[in-house]
Structure formats: structure tokens, C-alpha cells
Amino acid sequence: MSVSIKSAREIELMRAAGKILAKVHENLEKELRAGMSTLDIDRLGEDIIKSYGCIPSFKNYNGYPASVCVSVNDEVVHGIPTKKRLIREGDIVSLDIGVIYKGYHADAARTHGVGEISQEAALLIERTRQSFFEGIRCAKEGHHLHEISNAIAAYAESFGYGVVRDLVGHGIGTHLHEDPQIPNFTQKSRGVRLKAGMTLAIEPMINAGRFDVAWENDDWTVVTQDGSLSAHYENTILVTSGEPEILTLTEGEVGNT
Ligand code: MF3
Ligand code: CO
């Protein structure tokens, strides 16, 4: 396994890609409301991505047909947008988006509540978000990858949640998926040693119930096996010798590290 170290020039491009992706998320979140179809969300998202001069990286990736993964309630990730699936008040909607700017990728996901949501749902969203910040506390040069995985898992599991095991985070750069893989569940081996200049997409996927997932017949949409709610939170980060730099942080979001 070889993990690429980005040059100063590449880091500038990754920063630019990340800033744009944060804007895409902010703009799309403002439009999210009950009555929209998941396809409406995808179309809007794709337009916003293009308005910033970026390419939607998910579209046609291994045959994925859309620019935004829209995963509702018990859908974990990779929901395929359709015009039949309408968003309803009380839903939780995960939006996972990837952009390419001048050859460099950024990848980020957020879960939003639509209208009034249950307290169970609100807590799941907030704790999934916080699990990311628990994880990146040790995303510094000299630490090992397992510290990130173990911190995410320990935090999420302390609430009795199931941490998805079948999908993981990843390195990112000139490709959407680069080495290393970044599991969100407890690791026995310590994994790679982190170095300044690594760029990583860390993305806890957390179920209110058990961790087991299943694939729908469309071959993409991942759902919880027990039908429980699931939330997703992802940022692209840069490892440095000090605090990690979150490249896709959206407005008003403060890392509680
Ligand atoms: N954030 C997801 C990932 O890193 C999204 C990929 S969706 C795909 O794997 F369609 F592009 F596969
Ligand atoms: Co990702």
C-alpha cells in the first residue's frame, strides 16, 4: 500500500476543491425541502457543481448514475436519486457529493433533517457528526490510522449504535479512492503511520440499530438490515504536523475537538 503525499501545489488545489464542495453543500442544503424528489436534489446538486466549474466525480463512477448520493432514513449510502422518491417532513436525508477541480477530488457528506424530526433522529445525526471529530483528534503526523478508527467506533458504540463495517473511508487526491482504506470500526492492527501531506476522506456511517447492512436490487443503495435509521458525515482532510485541516468544512460548522 502506498499513500501519496501531496506537494504544496497539490495541497492548494485540494483546498480549492474542498472549498467549492463546502459551498455546493451549503447551497444544496438551502434548497432541501419536503415534496422534492431525490432526483430533483441530484439535478440541483449537479447544476451547482457545474456552476463552480467542477466535474461531479460520482457520475458514471463504476456505473453510478448520478452526481449526488441521496440516502433517506434507513438508507445508509449510495442511494440512487429517482423522480418517484419524494422527501417527506420528518425524513433524514444524507447527501454525499464529490467534485473534481483541476484534476483534484474533494468528497463530503452530510445528513440533514427535513422539517420536524424525531429526537432519536436528531441525536443520531449529531453523534455521527461528532464521531468524525472524535476520530480526527489523532489525525496528525506520527499517529497511526487505527487511532482514528478506534476513536470513531468507541464514541458511536457508547450510544449503542452500530458502526457500518462493509464501507470505509479512503485516501483521496487525483483519484476519488486512494490508499489507505479508513475503517470506522475498531482495528487490531495499527495501520499506516500518518504523515503531513496525506489527504483523507473520513466518513463514519452510523446506524441507530445494528451495524449490518444490505444492498438493494439496484446494486447500489445500501440499507440497514434491521430497518433502523442511518446517518453519514464525511469530510476531506489534510494531515499536518499539527491540527488536521478540514478542507470541506461548511459554514457555521465548528469542530468540537
Ligand atoms: N463518498 C462515497 C465514497 O467515498 C461516495 C462514492 S459514490 C460513487 O465512496 F457513486 F461514486 F461510488
Ligand atoms: Co468518500
CSV table of C-alpha atoms and ligand atoms in Angstrom, one decimal:
chain,number,residue,atom,x,y,z
A,1,MET,CA,0.0,0.0,0.0
A,2,SER,CA,1.4,3.4,-0.9
A,3,VAL,CA,-0.2,6.6,0.4
A,4,SER,CA,0.5,9.6,-1.7
A,5,ILE,CA,2.0,12.7,-0.1
A,6,LYS,CA,0.7,15.9,-1.8
A,7,SER,CA,3.0,18.7,-2.8
A,8,ALA,CA,2.4,22.3,-1.8
A,9,ARG,CA,0.9,22.9,-5.2
A,10,GLU,CA,-1.4,19.9,-4.9
A,11,ILE,CA,-2.5,20.9,-1.4
A,12,GLU,CA,-3.6,24.3,-2.8
A,13,LEU,CA,-5.7,22.5,-5.4
A,14,MET,CA,-7.2,20.2,-2.8
A,15,ARG,CA,-8.0,23.2,-0.7
A,16,ALA,CA,-9.7,24.9,-3.6
A,17,ALA,CA,-11.7,21.7,-4.4
A,18,GLY,CA,-12.7,21.4,-0.8
A,19,LYS,CA,-13.9,25.0,-0.5
A,20,ILE,CA,-16.0,24.6,-3.6
A,21,LEU,CA,-17.6,21.4,-2.3
A,22,ALA,CA,-18.4,23.0,1.0
A,23,LYS,CA,-20.2,25.7,-1.0
A,24,VAL,CA,-22.1,23.1,-3.0
A,25,HIS,CA,-23.3,21.5,0.2
A,26,GLU,CA,-24.4,24.9,1.7
A,27,ASN,CA,-26.3,25.8,-1.5
A,28,LEU,CA,-28.0,22.4,-1.8
A,29,GLU,CA,-29.0,22.3,1.9
A,30,LYS,CA,-30.8,25.6,1.5
A,31,GLU,CA,-33.0,24.0,-1.3
A,32,LEU,CA,-33.8,20.8,0.6
A,33,ARG,CA,-37.5,20.5,1.5
A,34,ALA,CA,-40.4,18.1,1.7
A,35,GLY,CA,-42.1,17.4,-1.6
A,36,MET,CA,-38.9,17.4,-3.7
A,37,SER,CA,-37.9,14.1,-5.3
A,38,THR,CA,-34.4,12.7,-4.8
A,39,LEU,CA,-33.9,13.3,-8.5
A,40,ASP,CA,-34.7,17.0,-8.0
A,41,ILE,CA,-31.9,17.1,-5.4
A,42,ASP,CA,-29.5,15.4,-7.7
A,43,ARG,CA,-30.3,17.7,-10.7
A,44,LEU,CA,-29.9,20.8,-8.5
A,45,GLY,CA,-26.7,19.5,-7.0
A,46,GLU,CA,-25.2,18.7,-10.4
A,47,ASP,CA,-26.1,22.2,-11.6
A,48,ILE,CA,-24.4,23.8,-8.6
A,49,ILE,CA,-21.3,21.7,-9.0
A,50,LYS,CA,-21.0,22.7,-12.7
A,51,SER,CA,-21.7,26.4,-11.8
A,52,TYR,CA,-18.4,26.3,-9.9
A,53,GLY,CA,-16.6,24.8,-12.9
A,54,CYS,CA,-16.2,21.4,-11.3
A,55,ILE,CA,-17.0,17.9,-12.5
A,56,PRO,CA,-19.3,15.7,-10.4
A,57,SER,CA,-17.0,12.8,-9.6
A,58,PHE,CA,-19.6,10.2,-8.7
A,59,LYS,CA,-21.4,10.4,-12.0
A,60,ASN,CA,-20.6,7.2,-14.0
A,61,TYR,CA,-18.1,6.1,-11.3
A,62,ASN,CA,-18.3,2.3,-11.6
A,63,GLY,CA,-21.6,3.0,-13.4
A,64,TYR,CA,-23.2,5.1,-10.6
A,65,PRO,CA,-25.8,7.1,-12.5
A,66,ALA,CA,-26.0,10.4,-10.5
A,67,SER,CA,-24.0,13.3,-9.2
A,68,VAL,CA,-25.3,13.2,-5.6
A,69,CYS,CA,-25.9,10.1,-3.5
A,70,VAL,CA,-29.2,10.7,-1.7
A,71,SER,CA,-29.9,8.3,1.1
A,72,VAL,CA,-33.1,8.6,3.1
A,73,ASN,CA,-33.8,7.3,6.6
A,74,ASP,CA,-32.8,3.6,6.7
A,75,GLU,CA,-30.7,4.1,3.5
A,76,VAL,CA,-27.0,4.2,4.6
A,77,VAL,CA,-25.2,5.5,1.5
A,78,HIS,CA,-25.2,5.4,-2.3
A,79,GLY,CA,-29.0,6.0,-2.7
A,80,ILE,CA,-29.8,6.4,-6.3
A,81,PRO,CA,-31.9,9.5,-7.0
A,82,THR,CA,-35.3,8.8,-8.7
A,83,LYS,CA,-38.2,11.0,-9.5
A,84,LYS,CA,-40.6,8.7,-7.6
A,85,ARG,CA,-38.9,9.0,-4.2
A,86,LEU,CA,-40.3,12.1,-2.6
A,87,ILE,CA,-38.8,13.7,0.5
A,88,ARG,CA,-41.3,14.0,3.4
A,89,GLU,CA,-41.4,16.0,6.5
A,90,GLY,CA,-39.6,14.1,9.3
A,91,ASP,CA,-37.2,12.3,6.9
A,92,ILE,CA,-33.4,12.3,7.4
A,93,VAL,CA,-31.6,12.8,4.2
A,94,SER,CA,-27.9,12.0,3.6
A,95,LEU,CA,-26.3,13.9,0.8
A,96,ASP,CA,-22.9,12.6,-0.3
A,97,ILE,CA,-21.2,14.7,-3.0
A,98,GLY,CA,-17.8,14.5,-4.8
A,99,VAL,CA,-16.3,17.2,-7.1
A,100,ILE,CA,-13.2,17.3,-9.3
A,101,TYR,CA,-11.4,20.7,-9.6
A,102,LYS,CA,-8.4,20.9,-11.9
A,103,GLY,CA,-7.9,17.2,-11.6
A,104,TYR,CA,-8.2,17.1,-7.7
A,105,HIS,CA,-11.1,15.5,-5.8
A,106,ALA,CA,-13.0,16.5,-2.7
A,107,ASP,CA,-15.6,14.3,-1.1
A,108,ALA,CA,-18.0,15.2,1.7
A,109,ALA,CA,-21.3,14.0,3.1
A,110,ARG,CA,-23.9,15.5,5.5
A,111,THR,CA,-27.2,14.2,6.9
A,112,HIS,CA,-30.0,16.7,7.2
A,113,GLY,CA,-33.3,16.5,9.0
A,114,VAL,CA,-36.3,17.7,6.9
A,115,GLY,CA,-38.8,19.8,8.9
A,116,GLU,CA,-39.5,18.4,12.4
A,117,ILE,CA,-37.6,15.2,13.1
A,118,SER,CA,-37.7,12.7,16.0
A,119,GLN,CA,-35.3,13.2,18.9
A,120,GLU,CA,-33.8,9.8,18.0
A,121,ALA,CA,-33.0,11.0,14.5
A,122,ALA,CA,-31.6,14.3,15.7
A,123,LEU,CA,-29.3,12.6,18.2
A,124,LEU,CA,-28.1,10.1,15.6
A,125,ILE,CA,-27.2,12.9,13.2
A,126,GLU,CA,-25.4,15.0,15.8
A,127,ARG,CA,-23.5,12.0,17.3
A,128,THR,CA,-22.5,10.8,13.8
A,129,ARG,CA,-21.1,14.2,13.1
A,130,GLN,CA,-19.3,14.3,16.5
A,131,SER,CA,-17.8,10.8,15.9
A,132,PHE,CA,-15.9,12.3,12.9
A,133,PHE,CA,-14.4,15.0,15.2
A,134,GLU,CA,-13.5,12.4,17.8
A,135,GLY,CA,-11.7,10.5,15.0
A,136,ILE,CA,-9.7,13.3,13.7
A,137,ARG,CA,-8.3,14.4,17.0
A,138,CYS,CA,-5.4,12.0,16.4
A,139,ALA,CA,-5.2,12.6,12.6
A,140,LYS,CA,-1.7,14.1,13.0
A,141,GLU,CA,1.7,13.2,11.7
A,142,GLY,CA,3.2,10.3,13.7
A,143,HIS,CA,-0.1,8.8,14.7
A,144,HIS,CA,-1.4,5.7,13.2
A,145,LEU,CA,-4.6,5.1,11.3
A,146,HIS,CA,-6.2,2.8,13.8
A,147,GLU,CA,-6.4,5.6,16.3
A,148,ILE,CA,-8.9,7.4,14.0
A,149,SER,CA,-11.0,4.2,13.5
A,150,ASN,CA,-11.0,3.3,17.2
A,151,ALA,CA,-12.0,6.7,18.4
A,152,ILE,CA,-14.9,6.9,16.0
A,153,ALA,CA,-16.1,3.4,17.0
A,154,ALA,CA,-15.7,3.9,20.7
A,155,TYR,CA,-17.7,7.1,20.6
A,156,ALA,CA,-20.5,5.8,18.4
A,157,GLU,CA,-20.8,2.5,20.2
A,158,SER,CA,-21.0,4.2,23.6
A,159,PHE,CA,-24.6,5.1,22.5
A,160,GLY,CA,-25.3,1.6,21.4
A,161,TYR,CA,-25.2,2.5,17.7
A,162,GLY,CA,-24.0,0.1,15.0
A,163,VAL,CA,-20.9,1.2,13.1
A,164,VAL,CA,-21.1,0.1,9.5
A,165,ARG,CA,-18.3,-2.2,8.5
A,166,ASP,CA,-18.9,-3.0,4.9
A,167,LEU,CA,-17.9,0.5,3.7
A,168,VAL,CA,-14.9,2.6,4.7
A,169,GLY,CA,-13.3,6.0,4.3
A,170,HIS,CA,-10.3,6.4,2.0
A,171,GLY,CA,-7.3,8.4,0.8
A,172,ILE,CA,-8.2,11.0,-1.9
A,173,GLY,CA,-6.4,13.2,-4.4
A,174,THR,CA,-6.1,12.8,-8.1
A,175,HIS,CA,-8.4,9.8,-7.6
A,176,LEU,CA,-11.7,9.6,-5.6
A,177,HIS,CA,-10.4,6.5,-3.8
A,178,GLU,CA,-6.8,6.2,-2.9
A,179,ASP,CA,-4.9,4.2,-0.3
A,180,PRO,CA,-5.3,3.8,2.6
A,181,GLN,CA,-8.8,2.4,3.5
A,182,ILE,CA,-10.1,4.1,6.6
A,183,PRO,CA,-12.5,1.8,8.6
A,184,ASN,CA,-14.8,3.4,11.2
A,185,PHE,CA,-14.8,0.3,13.4
A,186,THR,CA,-12.2,-1.0,15.9
A,187,GLN,CA,-9.0,-2.1,14.4
A,188,LYS,CA,-6.5,-4.6,15.8
A,189,SER,CA,-3.5,-3.7,13.7
A,190,ARG,CA,-2.4,-0.1,13.8
A,191,GLY,CA,-2.3,0.6,10.1
A,192,VAL,CA,-0.3,3.2,8.3
A,193,ARG,CA,1.7,5.9,10.0
A,194,LEU,CA,0.2,9.3,9.2
A,195,LYS,CA,2.4,11.9,7.5
A,196,ALA,CA,1.9,15.6,6.7
A,197,GLY,CA,0.6,16.0,3.2
A,198,MET,CA,-1.7,13.0,3.3
A,199,THR,CA,-5.3,13.8,2.3
A,200,LEU,CA,-8.0,11.6,3.6
A,201,ALA,CA,-11.8,11.3,3.3
A,202,ILE,CA,-13.1,10.2,6.7
A,203,GLU,CA,-16.7,9.1,6.7
A,204,PRO,CA,-18.4,7.5,9.6
A,205,MET,CA,-21.7,5.7,8.6
A,206,ILE,CA,-23.6,5.0,11.8
A,207,ASN,CA,-26.8,3.1,12.3
A,208,ALA,CA,-29.3,3.6,15.2
A,209,GLY,CA,-29.6,-0.2,15.4
A,210,ARG,CA,-27.3,-3.0,14.3
A,211,PHE,CA,-24.3,-2.5,12.1
A,212,ASP,CA,-25.4,-5.0,9.4
A,213,VAL,CA,-26.3,-3.6,6.0
A,214,ALA,CA,-27.8,-5.0,2.8
A,215,TRP,CA,-27.8,-4.0,-0.8
A,216,GLU,CA,-31.0,-3.2,-2.7
A,217,ASN,CA,-31.7,-4.6,-6.1
A,218,ASP,CA,-30.4,-1.5,-7.9
A,219,ASP,CA,-26.9,-2.9,-6.8
A,220,TRP,CA,-26.1,0.5,-5.2
A,221,THR,CA,-28.4,1.6,-2.4
A,222,VAL,CA,-27.1,0.3,0.9
A,223,VAL,CA,-29.8,-0.1,3.7
A,224,THR,CA,-29.7,-1.1,7.3
A,225,GLN,CA,-30.7,-4.8,7.6
A,226,ASP,CA,-32.9,-4.1,10.7
A,227,GLY,CA,-34.6,-1.1,9.1
A,228,SER,CA,-33.1,1.4,11.6
A,229,LEU,CA,-32.1,4.9,10.7
A,230,SER,CA,-28.6,5.6,9.5
A,231,ALA,CA,-26.5,8.8,9.3
A,232,HIS,CA,-23.4,9.7,7.4
A,233,TYR,CA,-20.8,12.5,7.9
A,234,GLU,CA,-17.8,12.9,5.8
A,235,ASN,CA,-15.0,15.5,5.2
A,236,THR,CA,-11.9,15.6,3.2
A,237,ILE,CA,-9.0,16.5,5.5
A,238,LEU,CA,-5.3,17.3,5.2
A,239,VAL,CA,-2.9,15.7,7.7
A,240,THR,CA,-0.3,18.2,9.0
A,241,SER,CA,2.3,18.0,11.8
A,242,GLY,CA,-0.3,19.9,14.0
A,243,GLU,CA,-4.0,20.0,13.9
A,244,PRO,CA,-5.6,18.5,10.8
A,245,GLU,CA,-7.1,20.9,8.3
A,246,ILE,CA,-10.7,20.1,7.3
A,247,LEU,CA,-10.9,21.1,3.6
A,248,THR,CA,-14.7,20.7,3.2
A,249,LEU,CA,-16.0,22.4,6.4
A,250,THR,CA,-19.3,24.1,5.8
A,251,GLU,CA,-20.3,27.5,7.0
A,252,GLY,CA,-21.2,27.8,10.7
A,253,GLU,CA,-19.7,24.3,11.5
A,254,VAL,CA,-17.4,24.3,14.3
A,255,GLY,CA,-15.3,21.2,15.0
A,256,ASN,CA,-15.9,20.2,18.6
A,257,THR,CA,-12.5,18.5,19.0
B,1,MF3,N1,-18.4,9.1,-0.5
B,1,MF3,C1,-18.6,7.9,-1.2
B,1,MF3,C2,-17.3,7.2,-1.3
B,1,MF3,O1,-16.3,7.7,-1.0
B,1,MF3,C3,-19.3,8.1,-2.5
B,1,MF3,C4,-19.0,7.3,-3.7
B,1,MF3,S1,-20.4,7.0,-4.5
B,1,MF3,C5,-20.0,6.5,-6.1
B,1,MF3,O2,-17.2,6.0,-1.7
B,1,MF3,F1,-21.0,6.5,-6.7
B,1,MF3,F2,-19.1,7.4,-6.6
B,1,MF3,F3,-19.4,5.4,-6.0
B,2,CO,CO,-15.9,9.0,0.4
